[in-house]
PDB file of C-alpha atoms in Angstrom:
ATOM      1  CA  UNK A   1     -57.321  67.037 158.347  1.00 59.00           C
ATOM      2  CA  UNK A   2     -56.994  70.545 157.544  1.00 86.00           C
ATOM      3  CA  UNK A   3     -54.200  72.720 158.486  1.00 89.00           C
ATOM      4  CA  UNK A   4     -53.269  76.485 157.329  1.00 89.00           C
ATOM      5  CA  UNK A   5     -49.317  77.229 157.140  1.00 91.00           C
ATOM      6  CA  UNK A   6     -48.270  80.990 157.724  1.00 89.00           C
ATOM      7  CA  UNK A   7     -44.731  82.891 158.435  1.00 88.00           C
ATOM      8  CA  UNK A   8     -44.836  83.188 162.498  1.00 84.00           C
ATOM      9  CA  UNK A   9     -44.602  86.785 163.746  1.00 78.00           C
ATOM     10  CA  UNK A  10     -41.274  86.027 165.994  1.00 84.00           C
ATOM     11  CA  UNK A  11     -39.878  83.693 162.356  1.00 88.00           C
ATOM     12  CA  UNK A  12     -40.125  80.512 161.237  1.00 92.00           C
ATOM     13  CA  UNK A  13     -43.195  79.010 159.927  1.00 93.00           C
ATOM     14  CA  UNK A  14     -46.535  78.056 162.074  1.00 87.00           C
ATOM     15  CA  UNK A  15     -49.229  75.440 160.880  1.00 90.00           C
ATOM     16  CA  UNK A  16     -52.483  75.166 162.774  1.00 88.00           C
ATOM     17  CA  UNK A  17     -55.039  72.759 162.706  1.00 88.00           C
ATOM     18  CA  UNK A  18     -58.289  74.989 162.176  1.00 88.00           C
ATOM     19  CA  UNK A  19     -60.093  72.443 164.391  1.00 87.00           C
ATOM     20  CA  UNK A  20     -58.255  74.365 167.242  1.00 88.00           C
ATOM     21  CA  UNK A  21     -59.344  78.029 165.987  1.00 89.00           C
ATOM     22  CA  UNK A  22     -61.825  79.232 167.843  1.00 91.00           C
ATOM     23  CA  UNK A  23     -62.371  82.496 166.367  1.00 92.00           C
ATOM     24  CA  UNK A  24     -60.654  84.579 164.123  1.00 93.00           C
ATOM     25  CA  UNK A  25     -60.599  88.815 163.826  1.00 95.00           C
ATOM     26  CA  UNK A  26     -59.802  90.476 160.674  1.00 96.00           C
ATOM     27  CA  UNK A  27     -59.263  93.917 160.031  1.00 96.00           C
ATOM     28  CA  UNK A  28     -58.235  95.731 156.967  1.00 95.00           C
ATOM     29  CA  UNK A  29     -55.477  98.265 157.151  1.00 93.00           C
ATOM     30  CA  UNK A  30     -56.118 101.343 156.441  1.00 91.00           C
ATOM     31  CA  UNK A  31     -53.132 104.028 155.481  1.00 89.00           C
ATOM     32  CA  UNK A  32     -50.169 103.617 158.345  1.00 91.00           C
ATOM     33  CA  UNK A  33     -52.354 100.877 159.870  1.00 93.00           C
ATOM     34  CA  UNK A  34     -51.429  97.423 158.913  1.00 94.00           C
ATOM     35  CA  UNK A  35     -53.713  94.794 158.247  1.00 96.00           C
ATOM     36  CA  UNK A  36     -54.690  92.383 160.998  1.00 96.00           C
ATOM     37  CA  UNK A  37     -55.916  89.001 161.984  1.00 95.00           C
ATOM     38  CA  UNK A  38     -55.824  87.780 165.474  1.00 94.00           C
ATOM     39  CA  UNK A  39     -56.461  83.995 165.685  1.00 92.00           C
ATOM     40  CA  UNK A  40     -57.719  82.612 169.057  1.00 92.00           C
ATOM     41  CA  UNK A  41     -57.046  79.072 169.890  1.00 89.00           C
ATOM     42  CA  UNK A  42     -58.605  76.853 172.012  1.00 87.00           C
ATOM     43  CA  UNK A  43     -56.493  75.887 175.446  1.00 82.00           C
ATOM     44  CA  UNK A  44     -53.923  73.699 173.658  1.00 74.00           C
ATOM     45  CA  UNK A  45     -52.268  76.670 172.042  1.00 74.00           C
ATOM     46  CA  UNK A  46     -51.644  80.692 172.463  1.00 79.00           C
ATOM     47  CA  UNK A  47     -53.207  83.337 170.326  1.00 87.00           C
ATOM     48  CA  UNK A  48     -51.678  84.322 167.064  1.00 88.00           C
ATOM     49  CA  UNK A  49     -51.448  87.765 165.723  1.00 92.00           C
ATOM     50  CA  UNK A  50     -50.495  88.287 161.987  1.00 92.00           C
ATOM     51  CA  UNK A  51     -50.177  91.600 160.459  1.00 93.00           C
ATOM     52  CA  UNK A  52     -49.613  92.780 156.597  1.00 93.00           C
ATOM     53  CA  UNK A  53     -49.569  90.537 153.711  1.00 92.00           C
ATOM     54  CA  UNK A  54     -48.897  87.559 155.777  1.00 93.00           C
ATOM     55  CA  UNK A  55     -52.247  88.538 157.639  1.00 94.00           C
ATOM     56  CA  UNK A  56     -54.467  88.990 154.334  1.00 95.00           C
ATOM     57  CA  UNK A  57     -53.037  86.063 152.921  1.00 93.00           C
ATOM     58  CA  UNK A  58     -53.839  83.686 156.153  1.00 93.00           C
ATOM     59  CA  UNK A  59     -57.146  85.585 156.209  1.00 94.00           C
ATOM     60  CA  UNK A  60     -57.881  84.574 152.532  1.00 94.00           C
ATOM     61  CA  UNK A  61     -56.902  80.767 153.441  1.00 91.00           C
ATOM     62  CA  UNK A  62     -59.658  80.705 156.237  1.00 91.00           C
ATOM     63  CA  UNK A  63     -62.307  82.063 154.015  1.00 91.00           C
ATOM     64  CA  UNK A  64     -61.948  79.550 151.491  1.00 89.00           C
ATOM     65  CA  UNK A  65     -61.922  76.745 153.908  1.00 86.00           C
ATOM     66  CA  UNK A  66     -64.863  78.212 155.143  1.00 83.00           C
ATOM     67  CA  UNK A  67     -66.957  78.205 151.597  1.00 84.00           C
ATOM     68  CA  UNK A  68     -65.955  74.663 150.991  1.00 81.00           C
ATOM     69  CA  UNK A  69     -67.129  73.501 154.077  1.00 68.00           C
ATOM     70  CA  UNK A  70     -70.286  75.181 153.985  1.00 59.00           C
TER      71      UNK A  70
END
């Protein structure tokens, strides 16, 4: 099984099954705007919205699941 681990917004840490991803939006920040990735999950769990480092790191987690999946 495949999970990715990252800090949760309100603290703590949060590790979701990327079965239960259903779609994922990344945006790069860009001067005062931080970087963001929105994670929607399917009905077993809320929506997840990272920002910053935490958010290009998760983001960078999903790609390379992606490319070895392929």
């Amino acid at each position: 099984m495949k999970f990715i681990e990252c800090a949760h917004p309100e603290g703590g840490t949060l590790i979701v099954h990327v079965d239960h991803i259903t779609a994922a939006h990344f945006r790069r920040g860009d001067g005062e705007v931080k970087t963001r990735l929105g994670l929607d999950l399917d009905e077993r769990q809320s929506e997840i919205v990272l920002f910053g480092d935490e958010a290009e790191r998760t983001w960078e987690k999903l790609r390379a699941l992606m490319q070895t999946t392929a």
